[in-house]
């Protein structure tokens, strides 16, 4: 009898392992096509979705119509994300056409002549604010040409901006990676809360909003130390590879300014995460930190005594530069006051704060305005909706319209901004629709006629058997892999949220901490994300040299993952919370 039971267990393990092998095929397809064959996501993600569709039929015996319904559900979710993307792109192009963005750039270039100080102010703080307001790869693409115009070598500008666009990313685009990325866990969290309450357990959250808030709080513990470590490390990295002295120590000499800038960012960053939720840490941390640090730099506070630069461009290594012009031919002009240039972003902050605080009464009404699609293709358990008025993208679009009279834009400039925004939406629309449709099948596989574990749970059980107790150290690297493949921290969270939840449950770990590691991993994955690298290289004239950039950004990515892994292990060790 015992041998028979053992045989049953072995058969079950083999079955789950086989399902895990099938579940990982779509991810491998995306990885091979995008990394190995260098296909764009617009071509690769449809094939990855098709692979997931076929695996759902083979391993989980899900009928074709149900798989189509799940795919439609994914597309509806993607539409909500795309509204945010469109709004972010629209406000960016509106400011570019109105002259507001160049005015902001003009103000940035006059703060300090020290390239180390400029790297922190523009590459870290300014980009952090843009990440909080827009996200989706815009910070590196915006900050890198600004550094190029100030006299940075193209390679240094691209690498610095890509690496620094990590700490704020989990809270980017007003919390989209957490609020949307983990949105598919709403039912899972609801069941966990109900089960915990039934068992008399004390839960650290009462619903999904509470869960998202707790995830954001844990994420600040993981991101926080890196805000200090990364700024110091990257200045040393910059002076080592692009400085005339080729020395780490030259960059490290600005350590006081790095700590000053990091603290100015972290105080509002952490306060917002713990006090307001995941929408505002990056935006307000970047904005408040930027204002304080710019003032401090002008006063000479913590600024190195000796100004440092990259030396004579004529003596630069040929690999440092790209095809775009250097600072000798790039000049920024002010087209309006700094207040007027920043006003659209200030209005966005005010509107978002008003709409996100329940006590003000607007949040309840906005979230009630929802387009719902029930019983998709006749399946009662497959429904989805879009809270169209509550989406950050709706506020971005509104502010873009308000900016037209504020900045006295001509009809031609308005038309150009809207036209370019729609043109830019083509690739994200194709990639996101198929990517999120894949994710919907991934999680929807939990309902199947075979009664076997879902795709993410099968992966979790199999990987858990191999990883054992070291999973907290590895969790962030999975998030980084997701961002690397999909080009988005939000999609990384969508893809791996249930997998990470399954890993937490099977390993008896706190899901909120493991999910925090996931979203932090998705953020650090921005450094090596193919889409971001391509975009950053394009704007500084390094197209075709993306591989060189990735070889540089890999090392900060590895450092980030190791530090976060250690922090996650410590958090798991010091908390006894199951959920």
Short mmCIF file of N, CA and C in Angstrom, two decimals, residues 58-204:
data_model
loop_
_atom_site.label_atom_id
_atom_site.label_comp_id
_atom_site.label_asym_id
_atom_site.label_seq_id
_atom_site.Cartn_x
_atom_site.Cartn_y
_atom_site.Cartn_z
N UNK A 58 -3.55 21.66 -25.10
CA UNK A 58 -2.87 20.37 -24.93
C UNK A 58 -2.79 19.95 -23.47
N UNK A 59 -2.27 20.82 -22.63
CA UNK A 59 -2.02 20.43 -21.24
C UNK A 59 -3.21 20.57 -20.32
N UNK A 60 -4.07 21.57 -20.59
CA UNK A 60 -5.17 21.85 -19.67
C UNK A 60 -6.53 21.50 -20.27
N UNK A 61 -6.51 21.04 -21.51
CA UNK A 61 -7.72 20.59 -22.21
C UNK A 61 -8.83 21.65 -22.21
N UNK A 62 -8.42 22.91 -22.29
CA UNK A 62 -9.39 24.01 -22.32
C UNK A 62 -9.95 24.13 -23.73
N UNK A 63 -11.27 24.25 -23.84
CA UNK A 63 -11.88 24.36 -25.16
C UNK A 63 -11.49 25.65 -25.85
N UNK A 64 -11.49 25.63 -27.17
CA UNK A 64 -11.03 26.75 -27.97
C UNK A 64 -11.83 28.02 -27.68
N UNK A 65 -13.16 27.90 -27.57
CA UNK A 65 -14.00 29.08 -27.35
C UNK A 65 -13.66 29.76 -26.03
N UNK A 66 -13.35 28.96 -25.02
CA UNK A 66 -13.00 29.54 -23.72
C UNK A 66 -11.65 30.26 -23.81
N UNK A 67 -10.72 29.69 -24.54
CA UNK A 67 -9.43 30.34 -24.72
C UNK A 67 -9.59 31.67 -25.46
N UNK A 68 -10.49 31.71 -26.42
CA UNK A 68 -10.77 32.95 -27.14
C UNK A 68 -11.38 33.98 -26.18
N UNK A 69 -12.31 33.51 -25.33
CA UNK A 69 -12.94 34.41 -24.36
C UNK A 69 -11.91 34.99 -23.39
N UNK A 70 -10.99 34.14 -22.95
CA UNK A 70 -9.93 34.62 -22.06
C UNK A 70 -9.05 35.65 -22.77
N UNK A 71 -8.78 35.41 -24.04
CA UNK A 71 -7.97 36.35 -24.83
C UNK A 71 -8.68 37.69 -24.96
N UNK A 72 -9.99 37.65 -25.18
CA UNK A 72 -10.77 38.90 -25.26
C UNK A 72 -10.72 39.64 -23.93
N UNK A 73 -10.82 38.88 -22.84
CA UNK A 73 -10.70 39.50 -21.51
C UNK A 73 -9.35 40.21 -21.38
N UNK A 74 -8.29 39.57 -21.86
CA UNK A 74 -6.97 40.19 -21.82
C UNK A 74 -6.90 41.46 -22.63
N UNK A 75 -7.54 41.46 -23.80
CA UNK A 75 -7.53 42.66 -24.65
C UNK A 75 -8.25 43.81 -23.96
N UNK A 76 -9.34 43.51 -23.27
CA UNK A 76 -10.08 44.56 -22.54
C UNK A 76 -9.19 45.16 -21.44
N UNK A 77 -8.45 44.30 -20.74
CA UNK A 77 -7.51 44.79 -19.73
C UNK A 77 -6.45 45.67 -20.39
N UNK A 78 -5.97 45.22 -21.55
CA UNK A 78 -4.93 45.96 -22.28
C UNK A 78 -5.42 47.34 -22.70
N UNK A 79 -6.71 47.46 -23.03
CA UNK A 79 -7.26 48.75 -23.44
C UNK A 79 -7.10 49.77 -22.31
N UNK A 80 -7.36 49.33 -21.08
CA UNK A 80 -7.18 50.22 -19.93
C UNK A 80 -5.74 50.68 -19.80
N UNK A 81 -4.79 49.76 -20.00
CA UNK A 81 -3.37 50.13 -19.94
C UNK A 81 -3.02 51.07 -21.09
N UNK A 82 -3.57 50.80 -22.27
CA UNK A 82 -3.27 51.61 -23.44
C UNK A 82 -3.78 53.05 -23.30
N UNK A 83 -4.88 53.22 -22.60
CA UNK A 83 -5.37 54.59 -22.35
C UNK A 83 -4.35 55.36 -21.52
N UNK A 84 -3.74 54.66 -20.55
CA UNK A 84 -2.69 55.29 -19.74
C UNK A 84 -1.48 55.62 -20.60
N UNK A 85 -1.07 54.67 -21.45
CA UNK A 85 0.08 54.88 -22.32
C UNK A 85 -0.17 56.06 -23.26
N UNK A 86 -1.37 56.09 -23.86
CA UNK A 86 -1.68 57.17 -24.79
C UNK A 86 -1.67 58.53 -24.09
N UNK A 87 -2.26 58.58 -22.90
CA UNK A 87 -2.28 59.84 -22.16
C UNK A 87 -0.89 60.31 -21.80
N UNK A 88 -0.02 59.35 -21.41
CA UNK A 88 1.36 59.71 -21.05
C UNK A 88 2.11 60.25 -22.26
N UNK A 89 1.95 59.58 -23.40
CA UNK A 89 2.61 60.03 -24.63
C UNK A 89 2.06 61.38 -25.07
N UNK A 90 0.74 61.55 -24.96
CA UNK A 90 0.10 62.79 -25.40
C UNK A 90 0.58 64.00 -24.60
N UNK A 91 0.65 63.86 -23.28
CA UNK A 91 1.09 65.01 -22.47
C UNK A 91 2.54 65.33 -22.78
N UNK A 92 3.35 64.30 -23.06
CA UNK A 92 4.75 64.51 -23.39
C UNK A 92 4.88 65.27 -24.71
N UNK A 93 4.17 64.83 -25.74
CA UNK A 93 4.25 65.50 -27.04
C UNK A 93 3.61 66.89 -27.02
N UNK A 94 2.58 67.04 -26.21
CA UNK A 94 1.97 68.37 -26.07
C UNK A 94 2.97 69.36 -25.51
N UNK A 95 3.72 68.94 -24.49
CA UNK A 95 4.72 69.82 -23.89
C UNK A 95 5.90 70.06 -24.85
N UNK A 96 6.23 69.04 -25.62
CA UNK A 96 7.31 69.22 -26.59
C UNK A 96 6.92 70.25 -27.66
N UNK A 97 5.69 70.14 -28.16
CA UNK A 97 5.24 71.05 -29.23
C UNK A 97 4.98 72.46 -28.70
N UNK A 98 4.59 72.56 -27.45
CA UNK A 98 4.28 73.89 -26.89
C UNK A 98 5.53 74.66 -26.49
N UNK A 99 6.65 73.94 -26.37
CA UNK A 99 7.88 74.56 -25.89
C UNK A 99 8.08 74.41 -24.40
N UNK A 100 7.11 73.80 -23.73
CA UNK A 100 7.21 73.61 -22.29
C UNK A 100 8.35 72.69 -21.90
N UNK A 101 8.55 71.60 -22.65
CA UNK A 101 9.60 70.65 -22.31
C UNK A 101 10.98 71.26 -22.52
N UNK A 102 11.16 72.03 -23.58
CA UNK A 102 12.46 72.68 -23.80
C UNK A 102 12.73 73.71 -22.71
N UNK A 103 11.68 74.36 -22.24
CA UNK A 103 11.85 75.32 -21.15
C UNK A 103 12.32 74.61 -19.89
N UNK A 104 11.74 73.46 -19.61
CA UNK A 104 12.16 72.66 -18.45
C UNK A 104 13.62 72.25 -18.62
N UNK A 105 14.00 71.82 -19.83
CA UNK A 105 15.37 71.41 -20.11
C UNK A 105 16.33 72.59 -19.95
N UNK A 106 15.90 73.76 -20.39
CA UNK A 106 16.71 74.98 -20.25
C UNK A 106 17.00 75.26 -18.77
N UNK A 107 15.97 75.10 -17.95
CA UNK A 107 16.16 75.33 -16.52
C UNK A 107 17.09 74.32 -15.89
N UNK A 108 17.03 73.06 -16.36
CA UNK A 108 17.88 72.01 -15.82
C UNK A 108 19.36 72.25 -16.12
N UNK A 109 19.65 72.76 -17.31
CA UNK A 109 21.05 72.87 -17.72
C UNK A 109 21.81 73.97 -17.00
N UNK A 110 21.12 74.86 -16.32
CA UNK A 110 21.77 75.99 -15.66
C UNK A 110 22.00 75.80 -14.16
N UNK A 111 21.77 74.58 -13.68
CA UNK A 111 21.89 74.34 -12.24
C UNK A 111 23.35 74.19 -11.81
N UNK A 112 24.13 73.35 -12.52
CA UNK A 112 25.53 73.10 -12.16
C UNK A 112 26.30 72.66 -13.39
N UNK A 113 27.60 72.96 -13.41
CA UNK A 113 28.45 72.55 -14.53
C UNK A 113 29.11 71.19 -14.26
N UNK A 114 29.06 70.71 -13.01
CA UNK A 114 29.66 69.42 -12.66
C UNK A 114 28.82 68.30 -13.25
N UNK A 115 29.44 67.47 -14.07
CA UNK A 115 28.69 66.41 -14.75
C UNK A 115 28.13 65.37 -13.77
N UNK A 116 28.78 65.18 -12.65
CA UNK A 116 28.26 64.23 -11.65
C UNK A 116 26.96 64.75 -11.05
N UNK A 117 26.93 66.05 -10.77
CA UNK A 117 25.72 66.67 -10.22
C UNK A 117 24.61 66.63 -11.26
N UNK A 118 24.94 66.93 -12.52
CA UNK A 118 23.94 66.89 -13.58
C UNK A 118 23.37 65.49 -13.76
N UNK A 119 24.22 64.46 -13.64
CA UNK A 119 23.75 63.08 -13.80
C UNK A 119 22.71 62.74 -12.74
N UNK A 120 22.93 63.22 -11.50
CA UNK A 120 21.99 62.94 -10.41
C UNK A 120 20.69 63.72 -10.59
N UNK A 121 20.82 65.00 -10.88
CA UNK A 121 19.63 65.86 -10.98
C UNK A 121 18.76 65.46 -12.16
N UNK A 122 19.38 65.24 -13.31
CA UNK A 122 18.60 64.95 -14.52
C UNK A 122 18.34 63.46 -14.70
N UNK A 123 19.42 62.66 -14.59
CA UNK A 123 19.27 61.22 -14.83
C UNK A 123 18.48 60.52 -13.76
N UNK A 124 18.58 61.00 -12.51
CA UNK A 124 17.88 60.33 -11.40
C UNK A 124 16.59 61.05 -11.01
N UNK A 125 16.69 62.31 -10.57
CA UNK A 125 15.52 62.99 -10.00
C UNK A 125 14.51 63.45 -11.06
N UNK A 126 15.00 64.14 -12.08
CA UNK A 126 14.10 64.59 -13.14
C UNK A 126 13.43 63.39 -13.81
N UNK A 127 14.23 62.35 -14.10
CA UNK A 127 13.68 61.15 -14.73
C UNK A 127 12.70 60.43 -13.79
N UNK A 128 12.95 60.49 -12.47
CA UNK A 128 12.04 59.87 -11.51
C UNK A 128 10.67 60.53 -11.56
N UNK A 129 10.67 61.86 -11.66
CA UNK A 129 9.39 62.56 -11.75
C UNK A 129 8.66 62.20 -13.04
N UNK A 130 9.40 62.17 -14.16
CA UNK A 130 8.78 61.79 -15.44
C UNK A 130 8.26 60.37 -15.37
N UNK A 131 8.98 59.48 -14.70
CA UNK A 131 8.51 58.09 -14.53
C UNK A 131 7.22 58.07 -13.74
N UNK A 132 7.15 58.85 -12.67
CA UNK A 132 5.94 58.89 -11.87
C UNK A 132 4.75 59.43 -12.61
N UNK A 133 4.99 60.37 -13.51
CA UNK A 133 3.89 61.00 -14.25
C UNK A 133 3.53 60.25 -15.52
N UNK A 134 4.52 59.67 -16.18
CA UNK A 134 4.27 59.07 -17.50
C UNK A 134 4.65 57.60 -17.56
N UNK A 135 5.87 57.26 -17.15
CA UNK A 135 6.33 55.88 -17.20
C UNK A 135 6.49 55.37 -18.61
N UNK A 136 6.42 54.05 -18.76
CA UNK A 136 6.44 53.37 -20.06
C UNK A 136 7.62 53.78 -20.93
N UNK A 137 8.82 53.86 -20.33
CA UNK A 137 10.03 54.10 -21.11
C UNK A 137 10.31 55.55 -21.44
N UNK A 138 9.43 56.48 -21.06
CA UNK A 138 9.64 57.88 -21.43
C UNK A 138 10.80 58.55 -20.69
N UNK A 139 11.10 58.20 -19.42
CA UNK A 139 12.15 58.94 -18.71
C UNK A 139 13.52 58.86 -19.38
N UNK A 140 13.97 57.64 -19.70
CA UNK A 140 15.29 57.49 -20.31
C UNK A 140 15.33 58.17 -21.68
N UNK A 141 14.24 58.03 -22.43
CA UNK A 141 14.19 58.63 -23.77
C UNK A 141 14.17 60.16 -23.70
N UNK A 142 13.71 60.72 -22.59
CA UNK A 142 13.65 62.17 -22.43
C UNK A 142 14.91 62.73 -21.78
N UNK A 143 15.39 62.04 -20.73
CA UNK A 143 16.54 62.55 -19.99
C UNK A 143 17.85 62.35 -20.75
N UNK A 144 17.97 61.26 -21.49
CA UNK A 144 19.23 60.97 -22.19
C UNK A 144 19.63 62.06 -23.19
N UNK A 145 18.72 62.53 -24.06
CA UNK A 145 19.12 63.61 -24.97
C UNK A 145 19.42 64.92 -24.24
N UNK A 146 18.81 65.13 -23.08
CA UNK A 146 19.12 66.32 -22.30
C UNK A 146 20.57 66.25 -21.81
N UNK A 147 20.99 65.09 -21.30
CA UNK A 147 22.38 64.93 -20.88
C UNK A 147 23.32 65.04 -22.07
N UNK A 148 22.92 64.48 -23.20
CA UNK A 148 23.72 64.59 -24.42
C UNK A 148 23.92 66.06 -24.79
N UNK A 149 22.86 66.83 -24.70
CA UNK A 149 22.94 68.25 -25.03
C UNK A 149 23.81 69.03 -24.07
N UNK A 150 23.95 68.52 -22.84
CA UNK A 150 24.78 69.20 -21.85
C UNK A 150 26.25 68.85 -22.00
N UNK A 151 26.57 67.87 -22.87
CA UNK A 151 27.96 67.53 -23.10
C UNK A 151 28.37 66.14 -22.66
N UNK A 152 27.42 65.28 -22.33
CA UNK A 152 27.73 63.90 -21.96
C UNK A 152 28.02 63.08 -23.22
N UNK A 153 28.96 62.14 -23.17
CA UNK A 153 29.11 61.19 -24.28
C UNK A 153 27.80 60.42 -24.44
N UNK A 154 27.46 60.08 -25.67
CA UNK A 154 26.18 59.41 -25.93
C UNK A 154 26.04 58.12 -25.14
N UNK A 155 27.10 57.33 -25.07
CA UNK A 155 27.03 56.05 -24.35
C UNK A 155 26.80 56.29 -22.87
N UNK A 156 27.47 57.27 -22.28
CA UNK A 156 27.28 57.58 -20.86
C UNK A 156 25.86 58.06 -20.60
N UNK A 157 25.34 58.92 -21.46
CA UNK A 157 23.98 59.45 -21.28
C UNK A 157 22.96 58.33 -21.30
N UNK A 158 23.09 57.42 -22.25
CA UNK A 158 22.13 56.32 -22.37
C UNK A 158 22.20 55.39 -21.16
N UNK A 159 23.40 54.98 -20.78
CA UNK A 159 23.56 54.02 -19.68
C UNK A 159 23.11 54.62 -18.36
N UNK A 160 23.52 55.84 -18.07
CA UNK A 160 23.16 56.49 -16.81
C UNK A 160 21.64 56.60 -16.68
N UNK A 161 20.97 57.04 -17.73
CA UNK A 161 19.51 57.22 -17.66
C UNK A 161 18.76 55.89 -17.57
N UNK A 162 19.24 54.88 -18.28
CA UNK A 162 18.60 53.56 -18.22
C UNK A 162 18.72 52.96 -16.82
N UNK A 163 19.90 53.08 -16.22
CA UNK A 163 20.12 52.48 -14.89
C UNK A 163 19.34 53.23 -13.82
N UNK A 164 19.37 54.55 -13.86
CA UNK A 164 18.65 55.32 -12.84
C UNK A 164 17.13 55.17 -12.96
N UNK A 165 16.64 54.81 -14.12
CA UNK A 165 15.20 54.62 -14.29
C UNK A 165 14.81 53.23 -13.77
N UNK A 166 14.98 53.04 -12.47
CA UNK A 166 14.70 51.76 -11.83
C UNK A 166 14.03 51.96 -10.48
N UNK A 167 14.63 52.75 -9.61
CA UNK A 167 14.07 52.95 -8.26
C UNK A 167 12.62 53.42 -8.29
N UNK A 168 12.24 54.36 -9.17
CA UNK A 168 10.85 54.84 -9.15
C UNK A 168 9.86 54.00 -9.94
N UNK A 169 10.33 53.00 -10.69
CA UNK A 169 9.48 52.35 -11.69
C UNK A 169 8.31 51.58 -11.11
N UNK A 170 8.46 50.98 -9.94
CA UNK A 170 7.35 50.22 -9.35
C UNK A 170 6.13 51.12 -9.10
N UNK A 171 6.38 52.42 -8.97
CA UNK A 171 5.31 53.38 -8.72
C UNK A 171 5.12 54.30 -9.92
N UNK A 172 5.62 53.89 -11.08
CA UNK A 172 5.56 54.72 -12.27
C UNK A 172 4.17 54.84 -12.85
N UNK A 173 3.99 55.88 -13.67
CA UNK A 173 2.69 56.15 -14.29
C UNK A 173 1.58 56.04 -13.25
N UNK A 174 1.77 56.80 -12.16
CA UNK A 174 0.86 56.84 -11.01
C UNK A 174 0.43 55.45 -10.53
N UNK A 175 1.43 54.62 -10.27
CA UNK A 175 1.19 53.32 -9.64
C UNK A 175 0.73 52.21 -10.54
N UNK A 176 0.81 52.39 -11.85
CA UNK A 176 0.29 51.39 -12.79
C UNK A 176 0.92 50.00 -12.61
N UNK A 177 2.24 49.85 -12.43
CA UNK A 177 2.80 48.50 -12.27
C UNK A 177 2.18 47.71 -11.12
N UNK A 178 1.83 48.40 -10.03
CA UNK A 178 1.23 47.70 -8.89
C UNK A 178 -0.28 47.58 -9.06
N UNK A 179 -0.95 48.67 -9.34
CA UNK A 179 -2.42 48.67 -9.38
C UNK A 179 -2.96 47.88 -10.57
N UNK A 180 -2.33 48.01 -11.73
CA UNK A 180 -2.75 47.26 -12.91
C UNK A 180 -2.01 45.94 -13.00
N UNK A 181 -0.70 45.97 -12.72
CA UNK A 181 0.11 44.76 -12.83
C UNK A 181 -0.37 43.63 -11.95
N UNK A 182 -0.84 43.96 -10.76
CA UNK A 182 -1.36 42.93 -9.85
C UNK A 182 -2.89 42.86 -9.85
N UNK A 183 -3.50 43.56 -10.79
CA UNK A 183 -4.97 43.61 -10.83
C UNK A 183 -5.63 42.26 -10.98
N UNK A 184 -4.95 41.33 -11.65
CA UNK A 184 -5.53 40.00 -11.84
C UNK A 184 -5.55 39.17 -10.56
N UNK A 185 -4.94 39.70 -9.50
CA UNK A 185 -4.95 38.99 -8.21
C UNK A 185 -6.14 39.39 -7.33
N UNK A 186 -7.03 40.22 -7.85
CA UNK A 186 -8.14 40.71 -7.01
C UNK A 186 -8.94 39.56 -6.40
N UNK A 187 -9.34 38.61 -7.23
CA UNK A 187 -10.12 37.48 -6.71
C UNK A 187 -9.28 36.62 -5.77
N UNK A 188 -8.02 36.41 -6.12
CA UNK A 188 -7.13 35.60 -5.29
C UNK A 188 -6.96 36.23 -3.92
N UNK A 189 -6.75 37.53 -3.90
CA UNK A 189 -6.61 38.25 -2.62
C UNK A 189 -7.91 38.19 -1.84
N UNK A 190 -9.04 38.35 -2.54
CA UNK A 190 -10.34 38.27 -1.88
C UNK A 190 -10.56 36.93 -1.19
N UNK A 191 -10.20 35.86 -1.89
CA UNK A 191 -10.35 34.51 -1.30
C UNK A 191 -9.41 34.34 -0.10
N UNK A 192 -8.18 34.87 -0.22
CA UNK A 192 -7.22 34.76 0.87
C UNK A 192 -7.71 35.49 2.11
N UNK A 193 -8.30 36.68 1.90
CA UNK A 193 -8.83 37.47 3.01
C UNK A 193 -9.99 36.72 3.67
N UNK A 194 -10.89 36.18 2.83
CA UNK A 194 -12.05 35.45 3.36
C UNK A 194 -11.61 34.22 4.15
N UNK A 195 -10.64 33.47 3.60
CA UNK A 195 -10.15 32.28 4.29
C UNK A 195 -9.46 32.64 5.59
N UNK A 196 -8.69 33.75 5.56
CA UNK A 196 -7.99 34.17 6.76
C UNK A 196 -8.94 34.62 7.85
N UNK A 197 -9.99 35.35 7.44
CA UNK A 197 -10.97 35.81 8.42
C UNK A 197 -11.76 34.63 9.00
N UNK A 198 -12.03 33.65 8.14
CA UNK A 198 -12.76 32.46 8.61
C UNK A 198 -11.94 31.68 9.61
N UNK A 199 -10.61 31.71 9.42
CA UNK A 199 -9.72 30.97 10.32
C UNK A 199 -9.31 31.80 11.54
N UNK A 200 -9.81 33.04 11.59
CA UNK A 200 -9.47 33.90 12.72
C UNK A 200 -8.09 34.52 12.63
N UNK A 201 -7.49 34.48 11.42
CA UNK A 201 -6.15 35.05 11.24
C UNK A 201 -6.22 36.57 11.15
N UNK A 202 -5.19 37.23 11.64
CA UNK A 202 -5.10 38.68 11.53
C UNK A 202 -4.45 39.01 10.18
N UNK A 203 -5.20 39.68 9.32
CA UNK A 203 -4.72 39.98 7.98
C UNK A 203 -4.18 41.42 7.92
N UNK A 204 -3.06 41.64 7.23
CA UNK A 204 -2.52 43.00 7.12
C UNK A 204 -3.26 43.85 6.09
#
